[in-house]
GROMACS .gro file of C-alpha atoms in nm:
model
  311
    1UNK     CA    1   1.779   0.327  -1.580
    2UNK     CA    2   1.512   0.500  -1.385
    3UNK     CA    3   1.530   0.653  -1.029
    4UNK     CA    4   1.224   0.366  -0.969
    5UNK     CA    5   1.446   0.124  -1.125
    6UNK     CA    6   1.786   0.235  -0.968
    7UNK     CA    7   1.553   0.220  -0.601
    8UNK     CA    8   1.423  -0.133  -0.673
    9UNK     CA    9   1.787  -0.269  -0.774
   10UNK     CA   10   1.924  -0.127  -0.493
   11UNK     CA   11   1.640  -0.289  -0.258
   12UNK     CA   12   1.736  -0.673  -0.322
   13UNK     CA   13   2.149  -0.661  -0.328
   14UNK     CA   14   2.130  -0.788   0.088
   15UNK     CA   15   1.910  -1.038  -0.011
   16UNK     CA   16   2.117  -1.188  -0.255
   17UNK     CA   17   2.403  -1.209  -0.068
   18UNK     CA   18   2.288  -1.301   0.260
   19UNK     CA   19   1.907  -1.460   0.238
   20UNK     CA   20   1.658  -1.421   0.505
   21UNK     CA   21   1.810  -1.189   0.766
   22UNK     CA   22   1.949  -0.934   0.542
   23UNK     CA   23   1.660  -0.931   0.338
   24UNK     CA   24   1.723  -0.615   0.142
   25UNK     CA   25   1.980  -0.325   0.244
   26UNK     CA   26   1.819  -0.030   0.138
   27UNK     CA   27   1.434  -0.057   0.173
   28UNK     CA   28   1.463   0.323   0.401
   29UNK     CA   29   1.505   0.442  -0.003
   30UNK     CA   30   1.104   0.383  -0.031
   31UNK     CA   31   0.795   0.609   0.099
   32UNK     CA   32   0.926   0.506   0.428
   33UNK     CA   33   0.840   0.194   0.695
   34UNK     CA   34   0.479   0.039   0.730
   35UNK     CA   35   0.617  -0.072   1.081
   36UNK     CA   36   0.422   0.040   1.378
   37UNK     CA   37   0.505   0.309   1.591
   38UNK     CA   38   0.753   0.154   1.827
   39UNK     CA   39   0.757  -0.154   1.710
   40UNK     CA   40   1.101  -0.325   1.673
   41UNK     CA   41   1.215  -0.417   1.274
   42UNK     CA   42   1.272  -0.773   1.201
   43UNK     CA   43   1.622  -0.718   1.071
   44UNK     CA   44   1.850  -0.397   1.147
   45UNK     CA   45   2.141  -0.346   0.878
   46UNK     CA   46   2.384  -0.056   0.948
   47UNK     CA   47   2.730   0.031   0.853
   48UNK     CA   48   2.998  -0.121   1.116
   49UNK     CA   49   3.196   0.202   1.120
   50UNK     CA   50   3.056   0.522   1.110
   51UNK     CA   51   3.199   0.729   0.858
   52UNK     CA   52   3.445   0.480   0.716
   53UNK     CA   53   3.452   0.503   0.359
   54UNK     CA   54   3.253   0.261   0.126
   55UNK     CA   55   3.405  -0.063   0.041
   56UNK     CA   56   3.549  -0.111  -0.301
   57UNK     CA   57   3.328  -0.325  -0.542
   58UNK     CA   58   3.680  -0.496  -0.676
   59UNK     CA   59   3.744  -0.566  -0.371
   60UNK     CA   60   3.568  -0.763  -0.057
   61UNK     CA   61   3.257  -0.697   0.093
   62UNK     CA   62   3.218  -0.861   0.506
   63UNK     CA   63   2.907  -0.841   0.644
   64UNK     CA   64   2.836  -0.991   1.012
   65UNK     CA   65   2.490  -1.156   1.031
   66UNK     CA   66   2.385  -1.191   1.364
   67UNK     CA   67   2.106  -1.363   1.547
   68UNK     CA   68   1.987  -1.220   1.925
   69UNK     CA   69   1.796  -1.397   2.170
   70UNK     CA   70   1.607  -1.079   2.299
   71UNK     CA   71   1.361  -0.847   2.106
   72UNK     CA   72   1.131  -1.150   2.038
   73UNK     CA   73   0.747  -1.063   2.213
   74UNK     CA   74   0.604  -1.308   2.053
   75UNK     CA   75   0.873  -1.582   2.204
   76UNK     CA   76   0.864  -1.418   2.603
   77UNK     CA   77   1.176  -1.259   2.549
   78UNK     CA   78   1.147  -0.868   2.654
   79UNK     CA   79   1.433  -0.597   2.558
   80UNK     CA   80   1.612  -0.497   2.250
   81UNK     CA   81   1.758  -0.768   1.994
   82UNK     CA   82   2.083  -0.531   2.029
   83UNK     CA   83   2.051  -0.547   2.400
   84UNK     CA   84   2.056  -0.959   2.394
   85UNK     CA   85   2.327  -1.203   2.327
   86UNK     CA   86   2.394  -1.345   2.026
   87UNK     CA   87   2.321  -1.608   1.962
   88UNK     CA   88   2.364  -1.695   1.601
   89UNK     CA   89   2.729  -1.522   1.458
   90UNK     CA   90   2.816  -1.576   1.120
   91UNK     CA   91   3.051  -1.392   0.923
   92UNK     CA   92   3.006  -1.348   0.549
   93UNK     CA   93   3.304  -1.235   0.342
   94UNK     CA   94   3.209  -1.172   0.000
   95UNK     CA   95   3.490  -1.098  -0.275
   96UNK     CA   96   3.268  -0.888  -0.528
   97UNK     CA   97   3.529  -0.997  -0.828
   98UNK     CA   98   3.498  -1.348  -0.850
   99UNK     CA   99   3.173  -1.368  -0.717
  100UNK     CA  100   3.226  -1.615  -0.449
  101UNK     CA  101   3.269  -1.591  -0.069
  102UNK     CA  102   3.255  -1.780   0.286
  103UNK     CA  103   3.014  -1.798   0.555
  104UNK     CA  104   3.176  -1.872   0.894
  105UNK     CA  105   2.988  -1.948   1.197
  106UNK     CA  106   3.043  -1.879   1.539
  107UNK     CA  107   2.934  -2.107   1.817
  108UNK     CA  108   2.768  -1.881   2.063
  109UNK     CA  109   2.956  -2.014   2.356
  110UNK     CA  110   3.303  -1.975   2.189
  111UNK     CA  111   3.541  -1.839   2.484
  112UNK     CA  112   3.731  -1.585   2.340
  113UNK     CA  113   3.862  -1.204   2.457
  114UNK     CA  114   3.628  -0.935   2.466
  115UNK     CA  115   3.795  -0.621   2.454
  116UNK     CA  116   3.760  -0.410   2.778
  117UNK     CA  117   3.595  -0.727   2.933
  118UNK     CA  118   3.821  -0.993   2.977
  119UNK     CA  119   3.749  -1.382   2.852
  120UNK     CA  120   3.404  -1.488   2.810
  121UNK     CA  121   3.152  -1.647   2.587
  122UNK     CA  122   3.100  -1.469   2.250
  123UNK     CA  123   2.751  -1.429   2.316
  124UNK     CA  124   2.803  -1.172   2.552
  125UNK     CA  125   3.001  -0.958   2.351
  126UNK     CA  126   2.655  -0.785   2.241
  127UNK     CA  127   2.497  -0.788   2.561
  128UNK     CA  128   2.767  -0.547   2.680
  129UNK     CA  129   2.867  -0.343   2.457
  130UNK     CA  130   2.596  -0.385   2.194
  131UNK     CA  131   2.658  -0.498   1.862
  132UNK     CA  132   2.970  -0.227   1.793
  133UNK     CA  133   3.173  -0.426   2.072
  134UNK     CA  134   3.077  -0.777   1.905
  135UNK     CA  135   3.211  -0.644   1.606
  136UNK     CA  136   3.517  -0.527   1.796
  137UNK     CA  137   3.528  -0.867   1.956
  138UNK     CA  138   3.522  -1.022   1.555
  139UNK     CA  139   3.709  -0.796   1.400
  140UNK     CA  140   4.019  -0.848   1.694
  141UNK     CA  141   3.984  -1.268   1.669
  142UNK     CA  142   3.959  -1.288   1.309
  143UNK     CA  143   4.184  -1.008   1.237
  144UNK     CA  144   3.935  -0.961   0.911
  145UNK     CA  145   3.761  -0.602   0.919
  146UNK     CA  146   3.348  -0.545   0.926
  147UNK     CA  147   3.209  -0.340   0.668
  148UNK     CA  148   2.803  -0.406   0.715
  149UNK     CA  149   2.625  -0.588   1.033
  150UNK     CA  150   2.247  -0.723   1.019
  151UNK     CA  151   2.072  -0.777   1.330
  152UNK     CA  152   1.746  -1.042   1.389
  153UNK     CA  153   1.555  -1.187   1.652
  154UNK     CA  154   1.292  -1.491   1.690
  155UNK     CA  155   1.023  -1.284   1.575
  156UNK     CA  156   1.249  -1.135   1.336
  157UNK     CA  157   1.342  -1.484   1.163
  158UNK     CA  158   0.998  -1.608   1.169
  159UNK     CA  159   0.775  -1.353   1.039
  160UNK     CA  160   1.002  -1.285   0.737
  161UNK     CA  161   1.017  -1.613   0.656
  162UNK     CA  162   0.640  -1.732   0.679
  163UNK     CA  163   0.594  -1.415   0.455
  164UNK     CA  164   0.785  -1.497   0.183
  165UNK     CA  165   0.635  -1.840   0.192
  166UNK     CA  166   0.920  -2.059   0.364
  167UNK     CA  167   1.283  -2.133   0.294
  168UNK     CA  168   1.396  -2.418   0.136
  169UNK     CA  169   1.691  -2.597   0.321
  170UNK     CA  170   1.875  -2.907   0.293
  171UNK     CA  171   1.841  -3.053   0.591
  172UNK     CA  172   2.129  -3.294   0.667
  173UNK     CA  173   2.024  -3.522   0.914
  174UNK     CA  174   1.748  -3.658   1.125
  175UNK     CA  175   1.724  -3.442   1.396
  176UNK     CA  176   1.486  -3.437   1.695
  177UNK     CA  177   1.545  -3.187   1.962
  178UNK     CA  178   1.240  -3.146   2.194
  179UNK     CA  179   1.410  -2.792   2.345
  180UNK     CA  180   1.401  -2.612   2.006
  181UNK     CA  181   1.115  -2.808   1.864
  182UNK     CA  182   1.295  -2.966   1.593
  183UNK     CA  183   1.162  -3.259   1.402
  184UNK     CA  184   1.332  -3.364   1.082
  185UNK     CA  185   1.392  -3.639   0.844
  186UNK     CA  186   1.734  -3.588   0.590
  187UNK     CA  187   1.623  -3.412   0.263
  188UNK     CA  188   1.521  -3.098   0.079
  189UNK     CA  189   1.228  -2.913   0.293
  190UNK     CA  190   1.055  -2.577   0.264
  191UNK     CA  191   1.024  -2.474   0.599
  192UNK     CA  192   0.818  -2.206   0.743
  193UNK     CA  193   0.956  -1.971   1.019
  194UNK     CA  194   0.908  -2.190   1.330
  195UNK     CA  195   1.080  -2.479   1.144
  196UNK     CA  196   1.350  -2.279   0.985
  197UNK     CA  197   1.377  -2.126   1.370
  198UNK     CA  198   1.345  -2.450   1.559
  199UNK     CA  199   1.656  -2.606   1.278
  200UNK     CA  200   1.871  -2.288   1.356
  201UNK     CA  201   1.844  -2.333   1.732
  202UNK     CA  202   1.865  -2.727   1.728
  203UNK     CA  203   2.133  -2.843   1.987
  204UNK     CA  204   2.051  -3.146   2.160
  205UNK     CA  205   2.114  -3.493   1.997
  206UNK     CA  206   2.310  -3.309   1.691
  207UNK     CA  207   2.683  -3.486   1.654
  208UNK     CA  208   2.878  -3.133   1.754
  209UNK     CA  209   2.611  -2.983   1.957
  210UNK     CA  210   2.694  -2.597   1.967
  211UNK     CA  211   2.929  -2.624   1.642
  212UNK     CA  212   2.594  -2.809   1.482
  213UNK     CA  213   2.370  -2.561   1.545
  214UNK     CA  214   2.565  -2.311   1.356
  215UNK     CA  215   2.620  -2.521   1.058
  216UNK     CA  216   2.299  -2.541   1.031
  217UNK     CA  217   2.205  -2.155   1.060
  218UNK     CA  218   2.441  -2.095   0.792
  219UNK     CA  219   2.263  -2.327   0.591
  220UNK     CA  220   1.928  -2.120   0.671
  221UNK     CA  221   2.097  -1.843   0.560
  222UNK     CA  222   2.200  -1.981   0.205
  223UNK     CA  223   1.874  -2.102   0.201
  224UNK     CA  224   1.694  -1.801   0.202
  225UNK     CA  225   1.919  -1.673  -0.074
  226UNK     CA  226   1.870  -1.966  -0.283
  227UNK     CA  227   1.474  -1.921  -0.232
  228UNK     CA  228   1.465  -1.605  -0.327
  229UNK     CA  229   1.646  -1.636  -0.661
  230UNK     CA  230   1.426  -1.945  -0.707
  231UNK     CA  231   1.120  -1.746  -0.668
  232UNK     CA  232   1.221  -1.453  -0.868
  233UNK     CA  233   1.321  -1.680  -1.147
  234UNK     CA  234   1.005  -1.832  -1.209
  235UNK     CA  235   0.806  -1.531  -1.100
  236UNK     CA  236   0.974  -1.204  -1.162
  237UNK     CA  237   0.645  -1.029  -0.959
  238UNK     CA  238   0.758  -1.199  -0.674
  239UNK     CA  239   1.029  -0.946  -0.641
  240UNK     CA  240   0.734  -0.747  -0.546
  241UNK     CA  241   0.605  -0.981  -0.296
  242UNK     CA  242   0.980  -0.941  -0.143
  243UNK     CA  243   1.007  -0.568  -0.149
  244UNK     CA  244   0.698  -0.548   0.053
  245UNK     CA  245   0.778  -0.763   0.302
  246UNK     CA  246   1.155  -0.599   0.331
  247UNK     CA  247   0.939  -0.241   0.305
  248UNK     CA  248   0.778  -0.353   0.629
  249UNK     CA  249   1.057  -0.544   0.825
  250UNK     CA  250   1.386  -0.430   0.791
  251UNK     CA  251   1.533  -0.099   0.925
  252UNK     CA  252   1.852   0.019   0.731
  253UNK     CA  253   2.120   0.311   0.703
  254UNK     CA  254   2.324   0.215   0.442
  255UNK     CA  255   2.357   0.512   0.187
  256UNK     CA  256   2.186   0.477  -0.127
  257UNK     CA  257   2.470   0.513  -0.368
  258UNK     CA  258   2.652   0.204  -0.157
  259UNK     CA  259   2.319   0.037  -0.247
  260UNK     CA  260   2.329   0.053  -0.604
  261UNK     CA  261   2.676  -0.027  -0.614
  262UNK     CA  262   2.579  -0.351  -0.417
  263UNK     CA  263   2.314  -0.435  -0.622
  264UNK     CA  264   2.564  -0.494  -0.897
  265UNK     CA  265   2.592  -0.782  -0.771
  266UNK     CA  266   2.210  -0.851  -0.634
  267UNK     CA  267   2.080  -1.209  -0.844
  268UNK     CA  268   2.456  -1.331  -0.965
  269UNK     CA  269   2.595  -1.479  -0.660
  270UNK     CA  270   2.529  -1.810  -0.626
  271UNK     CA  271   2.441  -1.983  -0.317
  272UNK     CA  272   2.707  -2.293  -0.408
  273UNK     CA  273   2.965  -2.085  -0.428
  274UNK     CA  274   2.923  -1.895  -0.093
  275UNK     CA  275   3.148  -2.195   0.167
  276UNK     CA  276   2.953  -2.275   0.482
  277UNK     CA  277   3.170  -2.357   0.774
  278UNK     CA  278   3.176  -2.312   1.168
  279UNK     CA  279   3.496  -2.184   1.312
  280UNK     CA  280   3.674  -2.522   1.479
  281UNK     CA  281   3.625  -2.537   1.825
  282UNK     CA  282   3.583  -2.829   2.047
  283UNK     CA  283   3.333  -2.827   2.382
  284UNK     CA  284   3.541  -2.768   2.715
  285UNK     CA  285   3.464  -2.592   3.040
  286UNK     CA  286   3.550  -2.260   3.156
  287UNK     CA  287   3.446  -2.277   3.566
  288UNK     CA  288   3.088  -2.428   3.558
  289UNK     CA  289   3.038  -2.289   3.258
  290UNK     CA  290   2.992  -2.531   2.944
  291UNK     CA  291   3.244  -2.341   2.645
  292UNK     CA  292   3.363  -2.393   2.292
  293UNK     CA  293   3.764  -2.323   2.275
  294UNK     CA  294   3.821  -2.242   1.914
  295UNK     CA  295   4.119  -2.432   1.786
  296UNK     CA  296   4.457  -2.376   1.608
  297UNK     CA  297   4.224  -2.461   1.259
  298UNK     CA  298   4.057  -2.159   1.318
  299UNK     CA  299   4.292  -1.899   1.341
  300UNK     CA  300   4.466  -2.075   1.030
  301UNK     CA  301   4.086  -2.019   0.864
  302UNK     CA  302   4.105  -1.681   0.945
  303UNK     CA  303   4.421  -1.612   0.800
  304UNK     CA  304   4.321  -1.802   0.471
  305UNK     CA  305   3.989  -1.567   0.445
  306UNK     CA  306   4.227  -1.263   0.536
  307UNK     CA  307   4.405  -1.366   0.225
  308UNK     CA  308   4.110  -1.428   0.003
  309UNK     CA  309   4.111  -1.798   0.025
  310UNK     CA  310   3.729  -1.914   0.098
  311UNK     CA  311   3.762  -2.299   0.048
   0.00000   0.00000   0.00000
């Protein structure tokens, strides 16, 4: 294989595995970023750990996605997207062997300990320590270890999505939610980035309203996989279509030898066999502040994914 080749492997192993916000994990191994001086990337993918060693291929590979509500111009929301809260959790545990893996959602207003700041929402976790204490936060509740974050916005989400030509999700309900700008009839859709934005952030008149929401960002996030392998099936030149885009959005540090390790992996992993769930949690109060209280069935998920059991 050819350094070119190697490089272009390497570029689309994120993408498979995750879909739209971890685009591609190692598009710093081109000429370098189109981005504008200053201007923030779409999606951010680092290493959880500095210096920890890479993760074994025969092994599993846990990325936390994660989704901020700051870092968005376009949206009126000033700062960095790693200054925010997040707002969209999901962790993604991948074992590389049997090619399968779980995606488990967070509901932003989960009330859990923070370490070195007492009991609060989730969502905060980022806002105060940045995106090393969320992982902290993760990594202490779930008891399962983060080897790879990715970091988005609203702009982020959008733009990469209206430039690969929309996602395709099953969308599974009607669901109107003037707040997020929802409007849906059950089915298979292609959405654009304000739809696939306005599903993701859809609250109001879902059945679980927080715990909703996050289903249905995980299923954004399948989607985008699912898309891409679509495309690049029919169209192998699409891949091309995909590199640029990632070439212009995505920041990354991820060594290139982890990347073409990854990228073992890159177009094989199925969408249907990656499990979608939310963490179980039912709505409560902490003060005057509306909260999700994560449930017994959630630390017994945990354990199960600890273990390598993803149904």
């Amino acid at each position: 294989m050819t350094a070119i080749a190697a490089r272009r492997r390497a570029l689309i192993v994120v993408v498979a595995l995750l879909g739209v916000t971890l685009l591609a994990a190692s598009l710093a191994l081109l000429d370098g970023s189109r981005r504008p001086a200053g201007a923030q990337p779409a999606v951010t993918i680092q290493k959880a750990h500095a210096g920890k060693a890479t993760p074994a291929l025969k092994g599993r590979i846990t990325f936390l996605v994660i989704g901020s509500d700051s870092g968005a111009p376009k949206f009126g929301r000033g700062g960095t997207a790693a200054g925010g809260r997040a707002d969209s959790i999901h962790l993604v545990v991948i074992d590389t062997a049997k090619r399968r893996g779980i995606s488990i959602g967070f509901p932003r207003d989960s009330y859990v300990n923070i370490p070195g700041r007492g009991t609060n929402k989730i969502n905060s976790a980022m806002s105060s320590g940045g995106p090393p204490l969320l992982i902290s936060t993760i990594e202490r509740l779930t008891g399962i270890g983060v080897d790879y974050y990715a970091l988005t916005s609203f702009d982020g989400l959008t733009d990469m999505v209206n430039r690969v030509g929309g996602v395709t999700v099953g969308v599974d309900q009607n669901l109107q939610d003037h707040f997020s700008g929802a409007n849906f009839r059950k089915g298979t859709q292609r959405l654009n980035g304000t739809q696939a934005l306005a599903y993701s952030r859809a609250r109001h008149g879902t059945p679980q309203g927080d715990l909703t929401r996050s289903k249905h960002q995980g299923q954004v996030l399948l989607g985008g996989l699912g898309t891409f392998q679509q495309q690049v099936a029919k169209d192998p030149a699409r891949l091309m279509k995909w590199l640029a885009v990632m070439r212009d959005e995505v920041q990354v540090n991820v060594p290139f030898t982890e990347a073409v390790r990854l990228a073992m992996y890159a177009t094989t992993l199925s969408p249907s066999r990656i499990n979608n769930v939310v963490a179980p949690g039912v709505p409560g109060s902490a003060g005057a502040a509306s909260v999700v209280r994560l449930q017994p069935a959630a630390f017994a998920l945990f354990n199960r994914v600890k273990h390598g059991q993803f149904s």
